[in-house]
PDB file of C-alpha atoms in Angstrom:
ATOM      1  CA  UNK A   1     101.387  84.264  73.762  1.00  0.00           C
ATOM      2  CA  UNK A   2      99.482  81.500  76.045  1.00  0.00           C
ATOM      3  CA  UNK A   3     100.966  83.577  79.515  1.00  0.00           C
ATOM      4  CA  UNK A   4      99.567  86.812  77.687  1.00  0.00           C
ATOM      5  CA  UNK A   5      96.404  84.764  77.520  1.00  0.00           C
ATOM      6  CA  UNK A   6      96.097  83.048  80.849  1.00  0.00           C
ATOM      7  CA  UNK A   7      96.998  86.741  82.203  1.00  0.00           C
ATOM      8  CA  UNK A   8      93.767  88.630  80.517  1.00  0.00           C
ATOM      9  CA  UNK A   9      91.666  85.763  81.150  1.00  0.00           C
ATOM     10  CA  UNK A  10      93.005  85.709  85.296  1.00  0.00           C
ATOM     11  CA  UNK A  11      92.363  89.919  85.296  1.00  0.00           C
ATOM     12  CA  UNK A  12      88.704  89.292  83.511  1.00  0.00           C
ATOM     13  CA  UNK A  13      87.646  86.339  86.364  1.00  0.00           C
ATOM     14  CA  UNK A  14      89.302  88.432  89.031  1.00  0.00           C
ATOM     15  CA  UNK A  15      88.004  91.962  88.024  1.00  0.00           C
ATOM     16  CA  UNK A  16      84.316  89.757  87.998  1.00  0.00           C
ATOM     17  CA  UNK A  17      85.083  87.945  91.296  1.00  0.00           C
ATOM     18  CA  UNK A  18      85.315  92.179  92.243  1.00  0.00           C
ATOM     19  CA  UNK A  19      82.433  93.729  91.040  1.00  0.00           C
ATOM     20  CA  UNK A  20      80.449  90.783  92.385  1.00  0.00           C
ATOM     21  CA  UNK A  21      81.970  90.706  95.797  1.00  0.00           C
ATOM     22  CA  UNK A  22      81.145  94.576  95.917  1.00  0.00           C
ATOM     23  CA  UNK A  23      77.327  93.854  94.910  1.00  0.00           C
ATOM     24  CA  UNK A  24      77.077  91.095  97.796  1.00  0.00           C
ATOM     25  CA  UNK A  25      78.963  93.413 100.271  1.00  0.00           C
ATOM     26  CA  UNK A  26      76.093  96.430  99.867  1.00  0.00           C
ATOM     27  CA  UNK A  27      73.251  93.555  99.481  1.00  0.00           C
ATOM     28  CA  UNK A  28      70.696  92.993 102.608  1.00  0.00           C
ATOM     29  CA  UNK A  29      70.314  89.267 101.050  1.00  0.00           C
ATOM     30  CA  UNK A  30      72.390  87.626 103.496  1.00  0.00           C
ATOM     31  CA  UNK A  31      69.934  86.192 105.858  1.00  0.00           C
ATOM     32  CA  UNK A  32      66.607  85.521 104.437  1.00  0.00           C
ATOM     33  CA  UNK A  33      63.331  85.011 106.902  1.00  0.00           C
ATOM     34  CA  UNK A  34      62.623  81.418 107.363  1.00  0.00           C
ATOM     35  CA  UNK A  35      58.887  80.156 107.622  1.00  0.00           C
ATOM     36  CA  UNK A  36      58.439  77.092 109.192  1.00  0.00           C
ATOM     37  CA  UNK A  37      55.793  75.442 111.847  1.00  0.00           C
ATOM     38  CA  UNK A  38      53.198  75.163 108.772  1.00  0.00           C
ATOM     39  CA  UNK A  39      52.437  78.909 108.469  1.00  0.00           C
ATOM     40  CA  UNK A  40      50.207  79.617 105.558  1.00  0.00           C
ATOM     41  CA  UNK A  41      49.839  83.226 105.269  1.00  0.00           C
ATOM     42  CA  UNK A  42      53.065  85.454 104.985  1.00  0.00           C
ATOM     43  CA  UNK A  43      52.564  89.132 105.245  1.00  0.00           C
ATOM     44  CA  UNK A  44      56.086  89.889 105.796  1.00  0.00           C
ATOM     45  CA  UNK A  45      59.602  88.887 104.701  1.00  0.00           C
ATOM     46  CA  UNK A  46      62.680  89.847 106.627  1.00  0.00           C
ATOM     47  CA  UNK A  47      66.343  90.529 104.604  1.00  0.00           C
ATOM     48  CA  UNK A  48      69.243  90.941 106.653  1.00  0.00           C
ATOM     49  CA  UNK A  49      72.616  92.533 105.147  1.00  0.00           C
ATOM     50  CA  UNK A  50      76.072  93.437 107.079  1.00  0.00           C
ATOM     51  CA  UNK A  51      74.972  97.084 106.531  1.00  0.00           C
ATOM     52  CA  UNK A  52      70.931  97.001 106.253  1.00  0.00           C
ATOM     53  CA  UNK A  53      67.792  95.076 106.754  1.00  0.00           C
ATOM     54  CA  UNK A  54      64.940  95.526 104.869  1.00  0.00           C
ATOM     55  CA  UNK A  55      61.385  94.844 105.174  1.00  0.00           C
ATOM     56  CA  UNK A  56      59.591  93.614 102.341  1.00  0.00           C
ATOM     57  CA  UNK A  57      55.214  93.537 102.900  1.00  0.00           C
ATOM     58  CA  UNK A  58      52.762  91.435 100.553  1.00  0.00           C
ATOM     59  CA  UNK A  59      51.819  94.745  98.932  1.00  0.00           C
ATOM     60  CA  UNK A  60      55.097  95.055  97.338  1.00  0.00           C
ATOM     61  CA  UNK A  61      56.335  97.522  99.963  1.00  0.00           C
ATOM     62  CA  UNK A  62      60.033  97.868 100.532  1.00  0.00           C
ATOM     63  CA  UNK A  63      61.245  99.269 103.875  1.00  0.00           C
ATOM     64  CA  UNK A  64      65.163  99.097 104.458  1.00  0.00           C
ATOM     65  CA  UNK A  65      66.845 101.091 107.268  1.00  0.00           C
ATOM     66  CA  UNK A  66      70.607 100.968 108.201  1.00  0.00           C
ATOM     67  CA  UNK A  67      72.000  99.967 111.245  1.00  0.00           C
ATOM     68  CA  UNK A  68      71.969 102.776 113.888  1.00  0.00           C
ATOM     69  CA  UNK A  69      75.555 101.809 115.651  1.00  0.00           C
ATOM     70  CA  UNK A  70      78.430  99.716 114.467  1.00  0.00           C
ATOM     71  CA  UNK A  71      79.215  98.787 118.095  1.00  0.00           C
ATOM     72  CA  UNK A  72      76.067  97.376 118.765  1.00  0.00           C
ATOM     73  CA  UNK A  73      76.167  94.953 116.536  1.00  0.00           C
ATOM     74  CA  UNK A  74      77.228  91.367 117.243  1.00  0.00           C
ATOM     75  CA  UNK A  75      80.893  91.070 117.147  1.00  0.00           C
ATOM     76  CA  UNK A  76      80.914  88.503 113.815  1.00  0.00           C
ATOM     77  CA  UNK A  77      78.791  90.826 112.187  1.00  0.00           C
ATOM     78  CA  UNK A  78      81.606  93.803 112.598  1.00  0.00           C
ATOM     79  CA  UNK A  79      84.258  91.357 111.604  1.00  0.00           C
ATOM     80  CA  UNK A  80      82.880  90.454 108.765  1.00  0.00           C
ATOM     81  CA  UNK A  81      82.505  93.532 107.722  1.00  0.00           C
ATOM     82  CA  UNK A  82      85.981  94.349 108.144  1.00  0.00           C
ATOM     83  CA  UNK A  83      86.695  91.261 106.109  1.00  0.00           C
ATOM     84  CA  UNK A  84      84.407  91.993 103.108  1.00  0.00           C
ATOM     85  CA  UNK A  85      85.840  95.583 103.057  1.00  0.00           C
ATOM     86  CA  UNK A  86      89.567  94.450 103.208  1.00  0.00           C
ATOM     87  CA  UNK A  87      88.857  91.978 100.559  1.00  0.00           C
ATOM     88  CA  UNK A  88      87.630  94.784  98.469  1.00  0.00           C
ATOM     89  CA  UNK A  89      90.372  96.890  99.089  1.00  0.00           C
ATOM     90  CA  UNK A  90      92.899  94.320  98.134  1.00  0.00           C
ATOM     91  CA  UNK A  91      91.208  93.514  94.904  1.00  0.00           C
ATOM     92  CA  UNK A  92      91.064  97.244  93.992  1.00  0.00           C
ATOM     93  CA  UNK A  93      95.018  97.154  94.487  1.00  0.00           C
ATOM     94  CA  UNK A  94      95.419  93.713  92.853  1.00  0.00           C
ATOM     95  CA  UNK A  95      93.500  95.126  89.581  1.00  0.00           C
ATOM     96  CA  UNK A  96      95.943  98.454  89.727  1.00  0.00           C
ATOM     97  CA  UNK A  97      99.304  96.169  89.510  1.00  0.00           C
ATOM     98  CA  UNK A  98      97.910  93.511  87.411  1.00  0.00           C
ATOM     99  CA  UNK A  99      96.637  96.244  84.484  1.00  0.00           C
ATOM    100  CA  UNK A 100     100.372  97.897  85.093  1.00  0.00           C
ATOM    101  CA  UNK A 101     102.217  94.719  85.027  1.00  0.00           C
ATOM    102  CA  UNK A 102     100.387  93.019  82.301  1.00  0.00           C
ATOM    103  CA  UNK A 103     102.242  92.254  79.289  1.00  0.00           C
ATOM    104  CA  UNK A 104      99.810  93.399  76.318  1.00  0.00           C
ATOM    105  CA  UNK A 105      99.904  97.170  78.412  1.00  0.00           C
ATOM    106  CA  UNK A 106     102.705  99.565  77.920  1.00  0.00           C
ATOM    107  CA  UNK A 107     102.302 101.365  81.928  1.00  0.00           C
ATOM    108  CA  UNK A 108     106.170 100.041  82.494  1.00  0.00           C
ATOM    109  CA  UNK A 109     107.748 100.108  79.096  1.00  0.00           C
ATOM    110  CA  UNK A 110     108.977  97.050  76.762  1.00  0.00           C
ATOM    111  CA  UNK A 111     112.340  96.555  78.345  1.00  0.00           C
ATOM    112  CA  UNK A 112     110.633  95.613  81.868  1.00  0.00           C
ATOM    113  CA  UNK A 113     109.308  92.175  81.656  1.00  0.00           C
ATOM    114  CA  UNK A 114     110.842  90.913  84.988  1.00  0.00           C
ATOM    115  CA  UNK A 115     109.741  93.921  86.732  1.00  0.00           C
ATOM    116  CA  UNK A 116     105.774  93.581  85.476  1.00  0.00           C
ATOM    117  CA  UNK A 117     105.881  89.492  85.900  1.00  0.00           C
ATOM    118  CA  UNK A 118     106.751  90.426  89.227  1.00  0.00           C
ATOM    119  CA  UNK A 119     103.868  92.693  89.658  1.00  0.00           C
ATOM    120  CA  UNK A 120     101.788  89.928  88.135  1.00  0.00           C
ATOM    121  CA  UNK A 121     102.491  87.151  90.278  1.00  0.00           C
ATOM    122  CA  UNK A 122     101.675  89.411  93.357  1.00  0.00           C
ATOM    123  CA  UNK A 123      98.680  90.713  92.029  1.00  0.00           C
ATOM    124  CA  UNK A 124      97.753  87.389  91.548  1.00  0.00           C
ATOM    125  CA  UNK A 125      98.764  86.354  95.007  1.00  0.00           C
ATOM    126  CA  UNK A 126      96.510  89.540  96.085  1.00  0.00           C
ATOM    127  CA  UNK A 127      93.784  88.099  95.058  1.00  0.00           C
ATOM    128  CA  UNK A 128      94.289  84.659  96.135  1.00  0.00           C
ATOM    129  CA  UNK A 129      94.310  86.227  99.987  1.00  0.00           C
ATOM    130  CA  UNK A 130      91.296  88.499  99.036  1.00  0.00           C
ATOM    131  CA  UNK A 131      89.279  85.515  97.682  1.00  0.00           C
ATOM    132  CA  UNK A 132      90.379  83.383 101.126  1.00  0.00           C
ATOM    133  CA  UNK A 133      89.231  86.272 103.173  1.00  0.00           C
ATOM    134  CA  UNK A 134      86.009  86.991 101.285  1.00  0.00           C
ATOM    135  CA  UNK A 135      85.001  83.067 102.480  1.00  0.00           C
ATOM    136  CA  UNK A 136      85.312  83.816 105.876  1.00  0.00           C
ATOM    137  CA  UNK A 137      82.473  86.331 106.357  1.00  0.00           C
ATOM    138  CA  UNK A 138      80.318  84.438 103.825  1.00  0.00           C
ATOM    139  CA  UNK A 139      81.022  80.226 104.814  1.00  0.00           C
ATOM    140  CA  UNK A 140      80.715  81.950 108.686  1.00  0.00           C
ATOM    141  CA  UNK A 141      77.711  83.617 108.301  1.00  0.00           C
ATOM    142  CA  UNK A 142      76.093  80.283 106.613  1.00  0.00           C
ATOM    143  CA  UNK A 143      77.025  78.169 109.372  1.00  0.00           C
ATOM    144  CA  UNK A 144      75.498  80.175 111.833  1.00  0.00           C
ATOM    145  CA  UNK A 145      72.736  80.259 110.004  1.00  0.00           C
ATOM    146  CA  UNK A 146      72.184  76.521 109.972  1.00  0.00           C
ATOM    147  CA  UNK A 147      72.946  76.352 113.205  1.00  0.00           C
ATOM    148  CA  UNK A 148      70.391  78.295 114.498  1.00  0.00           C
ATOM    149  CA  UNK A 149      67.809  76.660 111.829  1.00  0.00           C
ATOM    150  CA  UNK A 150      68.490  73.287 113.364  1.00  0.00           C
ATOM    151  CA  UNK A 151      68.273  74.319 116.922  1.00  0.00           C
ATOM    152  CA  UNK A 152      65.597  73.745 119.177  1.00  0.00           C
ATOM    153  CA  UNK A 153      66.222  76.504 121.663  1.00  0.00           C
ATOM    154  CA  UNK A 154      65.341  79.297 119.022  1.00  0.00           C
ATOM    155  CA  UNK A 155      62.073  80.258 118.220  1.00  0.00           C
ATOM    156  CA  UNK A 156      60.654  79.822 114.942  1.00  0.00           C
ATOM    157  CA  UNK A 157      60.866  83.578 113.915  1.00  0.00           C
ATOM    158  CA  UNK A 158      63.979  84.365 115.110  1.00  0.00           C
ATOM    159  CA  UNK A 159      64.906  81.592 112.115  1.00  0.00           C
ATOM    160  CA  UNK A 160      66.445  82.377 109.093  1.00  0.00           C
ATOM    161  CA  UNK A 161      67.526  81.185 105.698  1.00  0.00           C
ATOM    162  CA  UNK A 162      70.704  81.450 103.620  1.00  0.00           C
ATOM    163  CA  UNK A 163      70.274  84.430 101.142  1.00  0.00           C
ATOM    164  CA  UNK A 164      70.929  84.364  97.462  1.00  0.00           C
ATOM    165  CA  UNK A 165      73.740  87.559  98.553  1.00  0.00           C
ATOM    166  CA  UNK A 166      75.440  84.111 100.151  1.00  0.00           C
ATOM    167  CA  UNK A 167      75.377  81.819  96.898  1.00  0.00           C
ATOM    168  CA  UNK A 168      76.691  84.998  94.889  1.00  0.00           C
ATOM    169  CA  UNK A 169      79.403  85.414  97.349  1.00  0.00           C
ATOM    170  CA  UNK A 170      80.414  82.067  97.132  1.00  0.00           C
ATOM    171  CA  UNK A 171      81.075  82.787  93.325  1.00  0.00           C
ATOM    172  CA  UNK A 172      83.037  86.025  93.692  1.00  0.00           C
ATOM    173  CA  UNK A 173      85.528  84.081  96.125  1.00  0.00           C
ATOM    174  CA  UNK A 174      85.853  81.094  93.794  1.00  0.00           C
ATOM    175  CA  UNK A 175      86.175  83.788  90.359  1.00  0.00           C
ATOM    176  CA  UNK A 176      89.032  85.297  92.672  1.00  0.00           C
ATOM    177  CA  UNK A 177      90.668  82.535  93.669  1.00  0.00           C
ATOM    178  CA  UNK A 178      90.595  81.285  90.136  1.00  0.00           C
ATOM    179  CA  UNK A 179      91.694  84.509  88.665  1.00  0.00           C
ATOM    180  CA  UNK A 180      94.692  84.882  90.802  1.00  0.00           C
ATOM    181  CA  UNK A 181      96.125  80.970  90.687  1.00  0.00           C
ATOM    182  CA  UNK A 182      95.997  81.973  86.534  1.00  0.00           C
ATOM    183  CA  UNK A 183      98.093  85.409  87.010  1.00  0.00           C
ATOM    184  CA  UNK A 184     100.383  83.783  88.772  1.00  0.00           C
ATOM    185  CA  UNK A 185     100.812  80.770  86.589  1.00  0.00           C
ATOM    186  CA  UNK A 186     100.940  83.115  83.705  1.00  0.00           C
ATOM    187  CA  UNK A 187     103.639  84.880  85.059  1.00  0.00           C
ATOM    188  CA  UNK A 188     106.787  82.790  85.694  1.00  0.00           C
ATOM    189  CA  UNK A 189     109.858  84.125  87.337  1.00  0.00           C
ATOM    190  CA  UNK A 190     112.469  85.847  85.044  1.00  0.00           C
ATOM    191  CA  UNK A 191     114.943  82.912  83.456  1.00  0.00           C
ATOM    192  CA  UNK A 192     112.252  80.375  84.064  1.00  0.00           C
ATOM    193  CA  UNK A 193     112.034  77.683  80.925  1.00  0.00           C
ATOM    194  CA  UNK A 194     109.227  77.952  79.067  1.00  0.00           C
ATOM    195  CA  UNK A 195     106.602  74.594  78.865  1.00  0.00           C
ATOM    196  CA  UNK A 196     107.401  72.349  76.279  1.00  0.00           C
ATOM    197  CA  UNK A 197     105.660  72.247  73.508  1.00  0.00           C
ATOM    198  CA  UNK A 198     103.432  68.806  73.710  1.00  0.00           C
ATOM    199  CA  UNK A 199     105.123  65.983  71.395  1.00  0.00           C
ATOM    200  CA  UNK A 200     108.095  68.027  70.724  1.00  0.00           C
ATOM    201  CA  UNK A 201     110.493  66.165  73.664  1.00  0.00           C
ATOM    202  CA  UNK A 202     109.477  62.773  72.009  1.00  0.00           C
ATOM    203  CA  UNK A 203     110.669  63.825  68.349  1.00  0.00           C
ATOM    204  CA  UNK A 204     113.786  65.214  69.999  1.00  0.00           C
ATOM    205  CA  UNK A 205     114.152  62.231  71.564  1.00  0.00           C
ATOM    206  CA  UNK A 206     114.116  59.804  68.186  1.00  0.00           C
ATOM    207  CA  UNK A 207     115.795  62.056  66.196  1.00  0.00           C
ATOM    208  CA  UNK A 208     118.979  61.886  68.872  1.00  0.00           C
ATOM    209  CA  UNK A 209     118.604  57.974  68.518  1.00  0.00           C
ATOM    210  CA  UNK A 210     118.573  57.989  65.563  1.00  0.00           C
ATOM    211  CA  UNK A 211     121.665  59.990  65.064  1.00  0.00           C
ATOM    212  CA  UNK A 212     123.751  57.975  67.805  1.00  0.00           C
ATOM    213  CA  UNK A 213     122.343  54.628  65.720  1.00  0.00           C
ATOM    214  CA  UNK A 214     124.155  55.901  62.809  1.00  0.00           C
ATOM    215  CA  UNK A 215     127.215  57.125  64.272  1.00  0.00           C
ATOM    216  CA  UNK A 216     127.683  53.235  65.660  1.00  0.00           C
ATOM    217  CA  UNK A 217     127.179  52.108  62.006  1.00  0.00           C
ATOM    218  CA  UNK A 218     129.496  54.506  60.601  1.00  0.00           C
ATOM    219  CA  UNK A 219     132.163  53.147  63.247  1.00  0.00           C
ATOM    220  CA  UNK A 220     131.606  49.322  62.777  1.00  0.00           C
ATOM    221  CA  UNK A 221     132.395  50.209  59.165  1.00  0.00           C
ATOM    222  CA  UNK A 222     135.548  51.930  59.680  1.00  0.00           C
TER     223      UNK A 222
END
């Protein structure tokens, strides 16, 4: 019952750590315009996304255009994307043999429980790798962005700030990571012992001492 528990509650983080990595994928909130030098009137804010960028005017106005070529963008910005996307996809197949190898579904029968711990323990180990290589794009494109904050060379509007799409990545990664260390812990290996239940060794333990304590007194009396 507590590996049928750790299981749903590994699938829930993990199907969350999903949906949210998918929202901060599509988001322009990655790079955020940065004002600095003591400017007082802002007419225009800047958002910067691995697919769009849109421009958002005092008057509420909302302007967002896609990028016109993949190759012309810089060569981290493809890579991420390739990251964020593979992360996705490994998720989406992580979810399909977690649901089929979980063991309060019936996609593999009764009589398979090796064969859908199995399943388990790689769907969590999917999602372990797809939470690793959702940090890349997102702890890379932060440092860059510091980087170029804190450097003198770049001009003040070429500056930019870390976007909430950054902060809400940083969740998805840790709700995957999280998710998939619990599949896999509630899923040990077929013949594996099950954890002791707490106190339980202890009483075993007096109870045998107890017993040998009275054999000895039985023999000193014969």
């Amino acid at each position: 019952m507590a590996s049928t528990g750790l299981q749903l509650m590994g699938l829930v983080l993990a199907l969350l750590g999903w949906v949210c990595g998918a929202l901060v994928c599509a988001a322009p909130l990655w790079r955020v315009s940065a004002f600095v030098g003591g400017e007082i009137v802002i007419a225009q804010v800047l958002w910067e996304g691995l697919w769009m960028n849109c421009l958002s005017q005092t008057t509420g106005q909302i302007q967002c255009k896609t990028y016109d070529s993949t190759l012309a963008l810089p060569m981290f910005t493809q890579a991420a994307r390739s990251l964020a996307v593979l992360s996705l996809l490994l998720c989406l197949l992580a979810i399909i043999l977690g649901v089929s190898g979980a063991k309060c579904t019936h996609c593999m029968g009764d009589n398979n429980q090796d064969s859908k711990a199995r399943l388990e323990r790689i769907a969590g180990v999917l999602f372990i790798v797809a939470g690793l290589a959702y940090l890349i794009p997102i702890c890379g494109t932060a440092y860059a962005i510091i980087r170029d904050f804190y450097d003198p060379n770049v001009a003040a509007p070429l500056k930019r700030e870390l976007g909430p799409a950054l902060y809400l990545g940083w969740g998805a990664s840790i709700l995957l990571l999280v998710g998939g260390a619990l599949l896999h812990i509630g899923s040990p290996p077929p013949g594996a012992r099950a954890l002791p239940i707490i106190g339980r060794p202890a009483k075993d333990d007096q109870q045998t001492v107890a017993t040998g304590e009275v054999k000895q007194q039985e023999k000193s009396f014969v």
